[in-house]
Coordinates of C-alpha atoms and ligand atoms in Angstrom, one line a residue:
M1 CA -17.5 -27.2 7.9
K2 CA -14.3 -30.1 7.3
H3 CA -13.0 -29.1 4.3
I4 CA -9.2 -28.7 2.8
D5 CA -7.4 -25.6 1.3
I6 CA -7.5 -25.8 -2.3
A7 CA -4.3 -24.8 -2.4
T8 CA -3.1 -28.1 -0.8
V9 CA -5.6 -29.9 -3.5
L10 CA -3.5 -28.2 -6.8
Q11 CA -0.1 -28.8 -4.9
D12 CA -0.5 -32.1 -3.4
K13 CA 0.5 -34.8 -5.5
T14 CA -0.3 -37.5 -2.7
L15 CA -3.6 -36.9 -3.6
L16 CA -4.5 -38.1 -6.3
G17 CA -7.3 -40.3 -6.1
S18 CA -8.7 -38.9 -2.9
K19 CA -12.0 -38.3 -1.9
V20 CA -12.0 -34.3 -0.4
T21 CA -14.3 -31.1 0.3
V22 CA -13.2 -28.3 -0.3
C23 CA -15.4 -24.8 -0.2
G24 CA -14.9 -21.6 -2.1
W25 CA -16.8 -19.2 -4.6
V26 CA -17.9 -19.4 -8.4
R27 CA -15.3 -17.7 -10.3
T28 CA -16.3 -18.6 -13.4
S29 CA -19.1 -21.3 -14.7
R30 CA -19.5 -23.7 -18.1
D31 CA -22.8 -25.3 -17.9
S32 CA -23.5 -27.6 -20.9
A33 CA -27.0 -30.1 -21.0
A34 CA -24.5 -33.0 -19.7
V35 CA -21.8 -31.7 -18.1
A36 CA -21.4 -28.2 -15.8
F37 CA -17.2 -27.4 -15.1
L38 CA -17.0 -24.4 -12.0
E39 CA -14.3 -22.8 -11.6
L40 CA -13.2 -22.2 -7.4
T41 CA -11.2 -20.0 -5.7
D42 CA -11.0 -20.0 -1.9
G43 CA -8.2 -17.5 -1.2
T44 CA -5.4 -19.4 -0.6
S45 CA -4.1 -19.8 -4.2
F46 CA -3.6 -17.6 -7.4
S47 CA -5.2 -20.8 -9.5
R48 CA -8.4 -21.9 -8.8
L49 CA -9.6 -25.4 -8.7
Q50 CA -12.4 -26.8 -11.4
V51 CA -15.1 -28.7 -10.8
V52 CA -16.6 -31.3 -12.9
V53 CA -20.1 -32.1 -12.5
D54 CA -21.0 -34.2 -14.5
K55 CA -25.0 -34.6 -14.5
S56 CA -26.3 -37.4 -15.2
S57 CA -25.6 -38.4 -11.9
L58 CA -25.8 -35.5 -10.1
S59 CA -28.3 -32.5 -10.1
L60 CA -27.2 -29.4 -10.1
D61 CA -29.1 -26.2 -8.5
P62 CA -28.4 -23.8 -11.3
E63 CA -28.1 -21.4 -8.1
C64 CA -24.2 -22.9 -7.5
T65 CA -23.4 -21.7 -11.4
K66 CA -23.7 -17.7 -10.6
C67 CA -20.3 -15.9 -10.2
G68 CA -20.2 -15.3 -6.5
A69 CA -21.9 -17.8 -5.1
S70 CA -20.2 -20.1 -2.3
V71 CA -20.5 -23.7 -2.3
A72 CA -18.8 -26.8 -0.7
A73 CA -18.2 -30.2 -3.6
T74 CA -17.0 -33.0 -2.4
G75 CA -15.3 -35.0 -5.0
V76 CA -12.1 -37.4 -6.4
V77 CA -8.8 -35.4 -7.1
V78 CA -7.6 -36.1 -10.7
K79 CA -5.4 -35.3 -13.1
A80 CA -6.5 -31.7 -15.0
F81 CA -7.7 -32.6 -18.6
K82 CA -4.6 -29.9 -19.1
G83 CA -1.7 -29.3 -17.9
D84 CA -0.4 -31.1 -14.6
G85 CA -2.8 -29.6 -12.1
A86 CA -5.5 -31.4 -10.5
E87 CA -9.4 -30.7 -10.4
L88 CA -12.1 -32.6 -8.6
N89 CA -14.6 -35.1 -10.5
A90 CA -17.9 -34.2 -7.9
E91 CA -20.2 -36.2 -6.3
S92 CA -21.9 -33.6 -4.4
V93 CA -21.9 -29.8 -4.7
T94 CA -23.5 -27.7 -2.2
L95 CA -24.8 -24.3 -2.5
L96 CA -23.9 -21.9 0.6
G97 CA -24.5 -18.4 -0.1
R98 CA -26.5 -17.2 -2.8
C99 CA -25.0 -14.4 -4.9
P100 CA -27.5 -12.5 -7.1
N101 CA -26.6 -11.2 -10.7
D102 CA -26.0 -7.5 -9.5
Y103 CA -23.0 -8.4 -8.1
P104 CA -20.1 -6.0 -8.8
I105 CA -17.6 -8.5 -9.5
Q106 CA -18.1 -10.0 -12.6
K107 CA -15.9 -11.5 -15.1
K108 CA -16.0 -8.5 -17.3
R109 CA -12.8 -5.9 -17.0
T110 CA -13.4 -3.3 -14.8
T111 CA -11.1 -0.5 -13.8
L112 CA -9.2 0.1 -10.6
E113 CA -11.5 3.4 -9.6
F114 CA -14.3 1.7 -10.3
L115 CA -12.9 -1.1 -7.4
R116 CA -11.8 1.8 -5.6
G117 CA -15.6 2.4 -4.7
I118 CA -16.1 -1.4 -3.8
P119 CA -13.2 -1.6 -1.2
H120 CA -15.5 -4.4 0.5
L121 CA -16.0 -6.7 -2.7
R122 CA -12.8 -6.1 -4.6
L123 CA -10.5 -8.3 -2.7
R124 CA -12.2 -11.5 -5.0
T125 CA -10.9 -9.9 -7.9
N126 CA -7.5 -11.8 -9.0
M127 CA -5.2 -8.9 -8.7
F128 CA -6.6 -7.8 -5.2
S129 CA -6.2 -11.0 -3.8
A130 CA -2.9 -11.3 -5.5
V131 CA -2.0 -8.1 -3.4
F132 CA -3.0 -9.3 -0.4
R133 CA -0.8 -12.4 -0.3
V134 CA 2.0 -10.7 -1.4
R135 CA 1.8 -8.3 1.3
S136 CA 1.0 -10.6 3.6
V137 CA 4.2 -13.0 2.3
A138 CA 6.4 -9.2 2.5
A139 CA 5.2 -8.7 6.5
Q140 CA 6.0 -11.7 7.2
A141 CA 9.4 -11.8 5.8
I142 CA 10.1 -8.3 7.6
H143 CA 9.7 -10.1 10.9
R144 CA 11.9 -12.9 10.1
Y145 CA 14.3 -11.1 8.9
F146 CA 14.8 -8.8 12.0
H147 CA 14.4 -11.4 14.1
E148 CA 17.3 -13.9 12.6
N149 CA 19.3 -10.9 13.3
R150 CA 18.1 -10.5 16.7
F151 CA 16.5 -7.3 16.5
Y152 CA 13.7 -7.5 19.3
Y153 CA 10.2 -6.1 18.0
I154 CA 8.5 -2.9 20.0
H155 CA 5.0 -1.6 20.4
T156 CA 5.5 1.6 20.5
P157 CA 2.4 3.7 21.5
L158 CA -0.2 5.0 18.7
I159 CA -1.3 8.0 21.3
T160 CA 1.5 10.5 22.2
A161 CA 2.0 14.0 23.6
S162 CA 5.1 14.5 21.5
D163 CA 4.9 15.1 17.7
C164 CA 8.1 13.0 16.4
E165 CA 9.3 14.6 12.9
G166 CA 8.0 18.5 14.7
A167 CA 6.3 18.9 11.1
G168 CA 3.3 19.3 12.7
E169 CA 1.2 16.8 10.9
M170 CA -0.3 15.1 13.8
F171 CA -4.2 14.2 14.5
R172 CA -5.3 15.1 17.4
V173 CA -7.2 13.0 20.0
T174 CA -9.5 14.4 21.9
T175 CA -13.1 13.1 23.9
Q176 CA -14.0 17.1 24.1
P177 CA -17.6 18.3 22.9
W178 CA -17.9 19.3 19.7
N179 CA -18.9 22.5 21.2
A180 CA -16.8 23.2 24.5
A181 CA -16.2 26.4 25.0
Y182 CA -13.1 27.6 27.1
D183 CA -11.4 31.0 27.3
S184 CA -7.5 29.7 26.3
E185 CA -6.1 26.4 24.2
E186 CA -4.7 25.2 27.4
A187 CA -7.7 25.5 29.1
Y188 CA -9.4 23.6 26.8
Y189 CA -6.6 21.0 26.6
K190 CA -6.3 21.0 30.6
E191 CA -10.0 18.9 30.7
D192 CA -9.3 17.0 27.7
F193 CA -8.7 12.9 28.2
F194 CA -5.0 13.6 29.0
G195 CA -4.9 17.1 30.5
Q196 CA -3.0 17.8 27.8
K197 CA -2.8 18.0 23.9
A198 CA -2.3 14.3 22.3
G199 CA -2.2 12.8 19.1
L200 CA -1.6 9.9 16.5
S201 CA 1.7 9.1 16.7
V202 CA 3.7 10.1 13.1
S203 CA 6.6 7.5 14.1
G204 CA 7.7 5.3 16.6
Q205 CA 10.9 6.5 16.3
L206 CA 12.0 8.3 19.4
E207 CA 10.5 5.6 21.7
G208 CA 12.1 3.3 19.0
E209 CA 15.3 4.9 20.5
V210 CA 14.9 4.8 23.9
A211 CA 14.2 0.7 23.3
A212 CA 17.2 0.4 21.5
M213 CA 19.7 2.1 23.9
A214 CA 18.6 -0.5 26.2
L215 CA 18.0 -4.0 23.8
G216 CA 20.6 -2.7 21.1
R217 CA 18.7 -3.8 18.0
I218 CA 15.2 -3.2 18.1
Y219 CA 12.4 -2.9 15.2
T220 CA 8.8 -1.7 15.4
F221 CA 6.1 -2.7 12.7
G222 CA 2.6 -0.7 13.0
P223 CA 0.3 1.8 11.8
S224 CA 1.2 5.8 11.9
F225 CA -0.9 8.6 11.2
R226 CA 0.0 11.6 8.6
A227 CA -3.1 14.7 8.9
E228 CA -0.9 15.4 5.2
N229 CA -3.4 17.0 3.1
S230 CA -1.8 15.3 0.0
N231 CA -3.7 13.8 -2.1
T232 CA -1.1 11.9 -4.4
T233 CA -0.6 8.5 -4.9
R234 CA 1.7 7.5 -2.4
H235 CA 0.6 9.2 0.5
L236 CA -2.0 8.0 3.0
A237 CA -3.5 9.6 6.4
E238 CA -2.7 5.5 8.2
F239 CA -0.1 4.0 6.3
W240 CA 2.3 0.8 8.1
H241 CA 5.5 1.9 9.0
V242 CA 8.7 -0.4 9.9
E243 CA 11.5 1.0 12.1
P244 CA 14.5 -0.7 13.2
E245 CA 16.8 0.9 15.4
I246 CA 19.8 0.1 16.2
A247 CA 22.6 1.4 19.0
F248 CA 26.0 1.9 18.3
A249 CA 25.3 2.2 14.9
E250 CA 26.5 4.9 11.9
L251 CA 24.9 6.1 9.3
P252 CA 26.7 3.7 6.9
E253 CA 25.5 0.4 9.5
V254 CA 22.0 1.6 9.4
M255 CA 22.0 1.6 5.6
E256 CA 23.6 -1.9 5.2
V257 CA 20.4 -3.0 7.1
A258 CA 18.1 -1.6 4.9
E259 CA 19.8 -2.9 2.1
D260 CA 20.3 -6.4 3.5
M261 CA 16.6 -6.2 4.8
I262 CA 14.8 -4.9 0.9
K263 CA 16.8 -7.4 -0.5
Y264 CA 15.3 -10.5 2.2
V265 CA 11.8 -9.6 1.9
V266 CA 12.1 -8.9 -2.7
R267 CA 13.4 -12.8 -2.8
A268 CA 11.0 -14.1 -0.4
V269 CA 8.1 -12.5 -2.7
L270 CA 9.7 -13.8 -5.1
E271 CA 10.6 -16.9 -4.5
E272 CA 6.6 -17.5 -1.9
C273 CA 4.4 -15.6 -4.7
P274 CA 5.6 -17.2 -7.9
A275 CA 1.2 -17.3 -9.6
E276 CA 1.1 -14.1 -8.1
M277 CA 4.4 -12.6 -9.8
D278 CA 3.7 -13.8 -12.8
F279 CA 0.2 -12.1 -12.5
F280 CA 2.0 -8.8 -11.6
E281 CA 4.6 -9.0 -14.8
R282 CA 1.7 -9.5 -17.4
F283 CA -0.9 -7.3 -15.7
V284 CA 1.1 -4.5 -14.2
E285 CA 4.1 -4.2 -14.3
N286 CA 5.8 -5.5 -17.7
G287 CA 9.7 -6.7 -16.5
L288 CA 8.7 -6.1 -12.7
K289 CA 10.6 -9.7 -12.2
A290 CA 13.5 -8.8 -13.8
K291 CA 13.7 -5.7 -11.9
L292 CA 13.0 -7.6 -8.7
S293 CA 16.0 -10.2 -9.4
N294 CA 18.0 -7.2 -10.0
I295 CA 17.6 -5.7 -6.5
V296 CA 18.4 -9.0 -5.0
E297 CA 21.6 -9.1 -7.2
S298 CA 23.5 -5.7 -7.4
S299 CA 24.1 -3.4 -4.7
F300 CA 22.0 -0.1 -4.4
A301 CA 23.9 3.0 -5.2
V302 CA 25.0 5.9 -2.9
L303 CA 24.5 9.5 -4.1
D304 CA 25.9 12.8 -2.0
Y305 CA 22.9 15.2 -2.0
T306 CA 25.2 17.9 -2.7
D307 CA 26.1 16.0 -6.0
A308 CA 22.4 15.0 -6.3
I309 CA 21.5 18.7 -6.7
E310 CA 24.7 19.4 -9.3
L311 CA 23.2 16.4 -11.5
L312 CA 19.6 18.3 -11.7
K313 CA 20.9 21.2 -12.0
K314 CA 23.0 19.9 -15.0
A315 CA 19.4 17.4 -16.5
D316 CA 17.8 17.7 -19.6
V317 CA 14.9 18.0 -18.0
K318 CA 12.8 21.5 -17.4
F319 CA 11.6 20.8 -13.7
Q320 CA 8.7 22.0 -12.0
F321 CA 10.3 22.8 -8.6
P322 CA 13.7 25.0 -9.2
V323 CA 16.7 23.1 -7.9
E324 CA 18.8 24.7 -5.5
W325 CA 21.3 23.9 -3.1
G326 CA 19.2 23.7 0.2
C327 CA 15.9 22.3 -1.7
D328 CA 14.1 19.8 -0.5
L329 CA 13.7 17.3 -3.3
Q330 CA 10.9 16.7 -4.9
T331 CA 9.1 14.1 -5.9
E332 CA 10.2 14.7 -10.0
H333 CA 13.2 15.4 -8.6
E334 CA 13.5 11.8 -7.1
K335 CA 12.7 10.5 -9.8
Y336 CA 14.3 11.4 -12.2
I337 CA 17.9 10.2 -10.1
T338 CA 16.5 6.9 -9.4
E339 CA 14.6 6.2 -12.9
Q340 CA 16.4 8.1 -15.5
V341 CA 20.3 8.2 -14.0
Y342 CA 20.6 4.8 -12.0
R343 CA 17.8 2.6 -12.8
K344 CA 18.0 1.4 -9.2
P345 CA 17.5 2.2 -5.9
V346 CA 19.2 5.0 -4.5
F347 CA 20.7 6.0 -0.8
V348 CA 20.8 9.7 -0.8
V349 CA 23.0 11.2 2.0
N350 CA 23.9 13.5 3.8
Y351 CA 20.8 16.3 3.6
P352 CA 21.4 19.6 4.3
K353 CA 20.0 20.0 8.2
E354 CA 17.3 22.8 7.2
I355 CA 15.7 20.6 5.9
K356 CA 15.4 17.7 8.4
S357 CA 14.4 16.6 11.2
F358 CA 16.3 17.9 15.1
Y359 CA 17.3 14.5 15.8
M360 CA 19.7 13.9 12.8
K361 CA 23.6 13.7 13.5
Q362 CA 25.2 17.0 12.8
N363 CA 27.9 16.1 10.0
A364 CA 31.4 18.5 10.8
D365 CA 30.9 20.6 8.1
G366 CA 28.1 22.2 10.1
K367 CA 26.1 22.6 7.1
T368 CA 24.3 18.7 6.4
V369 CA 23.4 15.9 8.6
A370 CA 23.6 12.2 8.8
A371 CA 20.4 11.1 7.3
T372 CA 19.2 9.1 4.3
D373 CA 16.6 8.7 2.0
L374 CA 16.3 5.9 -0.3
L375 CA 14.3 6.2 -3.5
V376 CA 13.5 4.0 -5.9
P377 CA 11.9 3.7 -9.3
G378 CA 9.2 4.4 -10.0
I379 CA 7.3 5.6 -5.8
G380 CA 10.8 7.8 -5.7
E381 CA 10.9 7.4 -1.1
I382 CA 10.3 4.4 0.1
I383 CA 12.8 4.4 3.4
G384 CA 13.7 7.9 5.1
G385 CA 16.5 7.6 7.9
S386 CA 19.3 8.9 9.9
E387 CA 22.6 8.5 12.3
R388 CA 20.7 10.1 15.6
E389 CA 22.6 13.1 17.1
A390 CA 24.4 11.7 20.5
D391 CA 25.9 14.7 21.5
P392 CA 24.1 16.5 24.3
D393 CA 24.5 19.9 23.3
K394 CA 24.4 19.7 19.9
L395 CA 20.8 17.9 20.7
L396 CA 19.8 20.7 22.4
A397 CA 21.2 23.6 20.1
A398 CA 19.4 22.1 17.1
M399 CA 16.1 21.9 19.4
Q400 CA 16.4 25.3 20.3
A401 CA 17.0 26.6 17.1
R402 CA 13.7 25.2 16.0
G403 CA 12.0 26.8 18.9
M404 CA 11.0 23.7 20.5
D405 CA 9.7 23.0 24.0
L406 CA 12.1 21.6 25.1
A407 CA 9.7 20.2 29.0
S408 CA 8.4 17.3 26.9
Y409 CA 11.5 16.1 25.6
E410 CA 12.7 15.5 29.1
Q411 CA 12.9 11.4 28.5
Y412 CA 14.3 11.6 24.8
L413 CA 17.3 14.0 26.4
D414 CA 17.7 11.9 29.1
L415 CA 19.3 9.4 26.5
R416 CA 21.6 11.3 25.8
K417 CA 22.7 12.3 29.8
F418 CA 23.4 8.7 30.9
G419 CA 25.4 6.4 28.8
T420 CA 25.2 8.4 25.1
A421 CA 25.8 6.0 22.1
P422 CA 26.3 6.2 18.5
H423 CA 23.1 5.0 17.3
G424 CA 20.7 5.2 14.0
G425 CA 17.5 3.8 12.0
F426 CA 14.7 4.0 9.4
G427 CA 11.7 4.2 8.6
L428 CA 10.1 2.2 5.7
G429 CA 6.4 3.2 4.7
F430 CA 5.5 -0.6 4.2
D431 CA 2.4 0.4 2.0
R432 CA 5.1 1.9 -0.4
F433 CA 7.1 -1.2 -0.2
V434 CA 4.4 -2.9 -1.2
M435 CA 3.7 -1.5 -4.7
Y436 CA 7.3 -1.2 -5.1
V437 CA 7.1 -4.9 -5.6
T438 CA 3.8 -5.5 -7.4
G439 CA 4.6 -2.9 -9.4
M440 CA 1.0 -1.5 -8.8
E441 CA 0.8 2.5 -9.2
N442 CA -1.5 3.7 -6.3
I443 CA -1.1 2.8 -2.6
R444 CA -4.8 3.2 -2.3
D445 CA -4.2 -0.7 -4.1
V446 CA -2.4 -2.4 -1.8
V447 CA -4.7 -1.6 1.6
L448 CA -7.9 -2.8 2.7
F449 CA -9.4 0.4 3.5
P450 CA -7.3 3.5 2.6
R451 CA -7.6 6.8 4.5
T452 CA -6.8 9.6 2.4
V453 CA -8.3 13.1 2.4
K454 CA -11.5 13.3 2.5
N455 CA -12.1 9.4 2.4
I456 CA -12.6 7.0 5.3
M457 CA -15.4 4.8 3.5
Ligands
4AD501 O1 10.7 9.6 6.0 P1 9.5 9.9 7.3 O2 8.9 11.0 7.3 O3 10.5 9.1 8.4 C1 10.3 9.1 9.9 O4 9.0 8.9 10.4 C2 11.3 9.0 10.6 N1 11.1 9.1 11.9 C3 11.9 7.1 10.4 C4 12.6 6.7 11.5 O5 14.0 7.1 11.3 N2 12.3 5.4 12.4 O6 9.3 8.4 7.1 C5 9.8 7.1 6.6 C6 8.9 6.8 5.2 C7 9.2 7.2 4.5 O7 9.8 6.9 3.8 C8 7.4 6.5 3.1 O8 8.1 5.2 3.0 C9 6.8 6.3 4.7 O9 7.6 6.6 6.0 N3 5.7 7.7 4.8 C10 4.3 7.7 4.2 N4 3.6 6.6 3.4 C11 2.8 6.6 3.1 N5 1.8 8.0 3.8 C12 2.8 8.7 4.0 N6 1.8 10.1 4.3 C13 4.2 8.5 4.6 N7 4.3 9.3 5.4 C14 5.7 9.0 5.4
MG502 MG1 11.1 10.8 4.7

């Protein structure tokens, strides 16, 4: 059907006085004996288009005034009665699809919890359509940032035989019948599709390193899967993961790229989604826009893990999890550091080697690794990264200390055998990033169909 976007009608001043056709869904309507007003949205902009129907010259199907109905309207674009926008004086309004009264998205305010139960319809609300426009703009900005800085976009496999983080949180991929009986685990997997145990990748990093050791700077942007049994507001079983990997980079350069990328994308969202950001500021997080402008303008803090522990020990707060050098930072600790102390993003660096992955570069102190997590107010960790261990002997020792099966990492070890070089990278949880820029507090509300423990609607 030939028509133009409502965003174009609202923005393009040269259309005033011309006749156009728009298509959209009715958000609200006011109907009187002489005139009817339909507010239409087609998803292209936050603002809606008001369609004015002079009932003395046009008979309007009452179904066209129902919330949720889809219609096509043709008419002349005129200056809006209020404000400096545009509206449409209708010459014809055609019903495309009726919408009965049990449509669950009505004008009255509903709860996010209720909307989570109707993931197929919630995008039609102001809030969710705004979240997904911002999500798209942020994703495009990430690609643009890397492209402009000569990072090549790599597609790493989703099905894998190795567990990158070594944390055993992989979903299994199998074609075995549910009641298959075998003498041993080995015999069972031998009969399976790949002839060995396979799963969904938790990270594209190890393959990303392969590409970085040939192309210099690369990134991946795709789904990662974690079978973590964590039912929290920031964990998904399937999340979108941005993972750059940089050859010849040490930890400070990795952090520089992370900070630069975040600032670039935040700036893009502020510039390209002003109406959405105004909405989030008003209805989701008071102070959001100032928070984000601040991000763009000031430097992120850097805090050594050891100093973080001292800071937490001195804190005038009773934490649920006790703090000792060597412990992993819990969300409550991360939030204290970034919300109470720094009030901005903080890179925590140089974690104890025991709580981090085998591939991280071992520091000279023999106790810590050149790793960093970026913590932000409201969420905690949004980035995990490190310089990688480039020394083959040290890497091997770290793997042996963890009792890893070396045979399945032969190719990874080859990267250290043939022309090894310092390199590093990080992983950004894209869904968490979208939470951060929109102010949404639950990760389930920034994903189309969230997959979480016991939930796959
Ligand atoms: O800290 P993580 O586990 O690091 C890695 O996977 C590294 N291989 C990345 C790298 O260096 N290339 O995960 C990176 C980020 C986290 O900081 C978090 O933002 C996000 O991925 N993340 C999740 N997001 C949503 N749901 C989950 N279950 C997540 N697990 C990690
Ligand atoms: Mg992490």
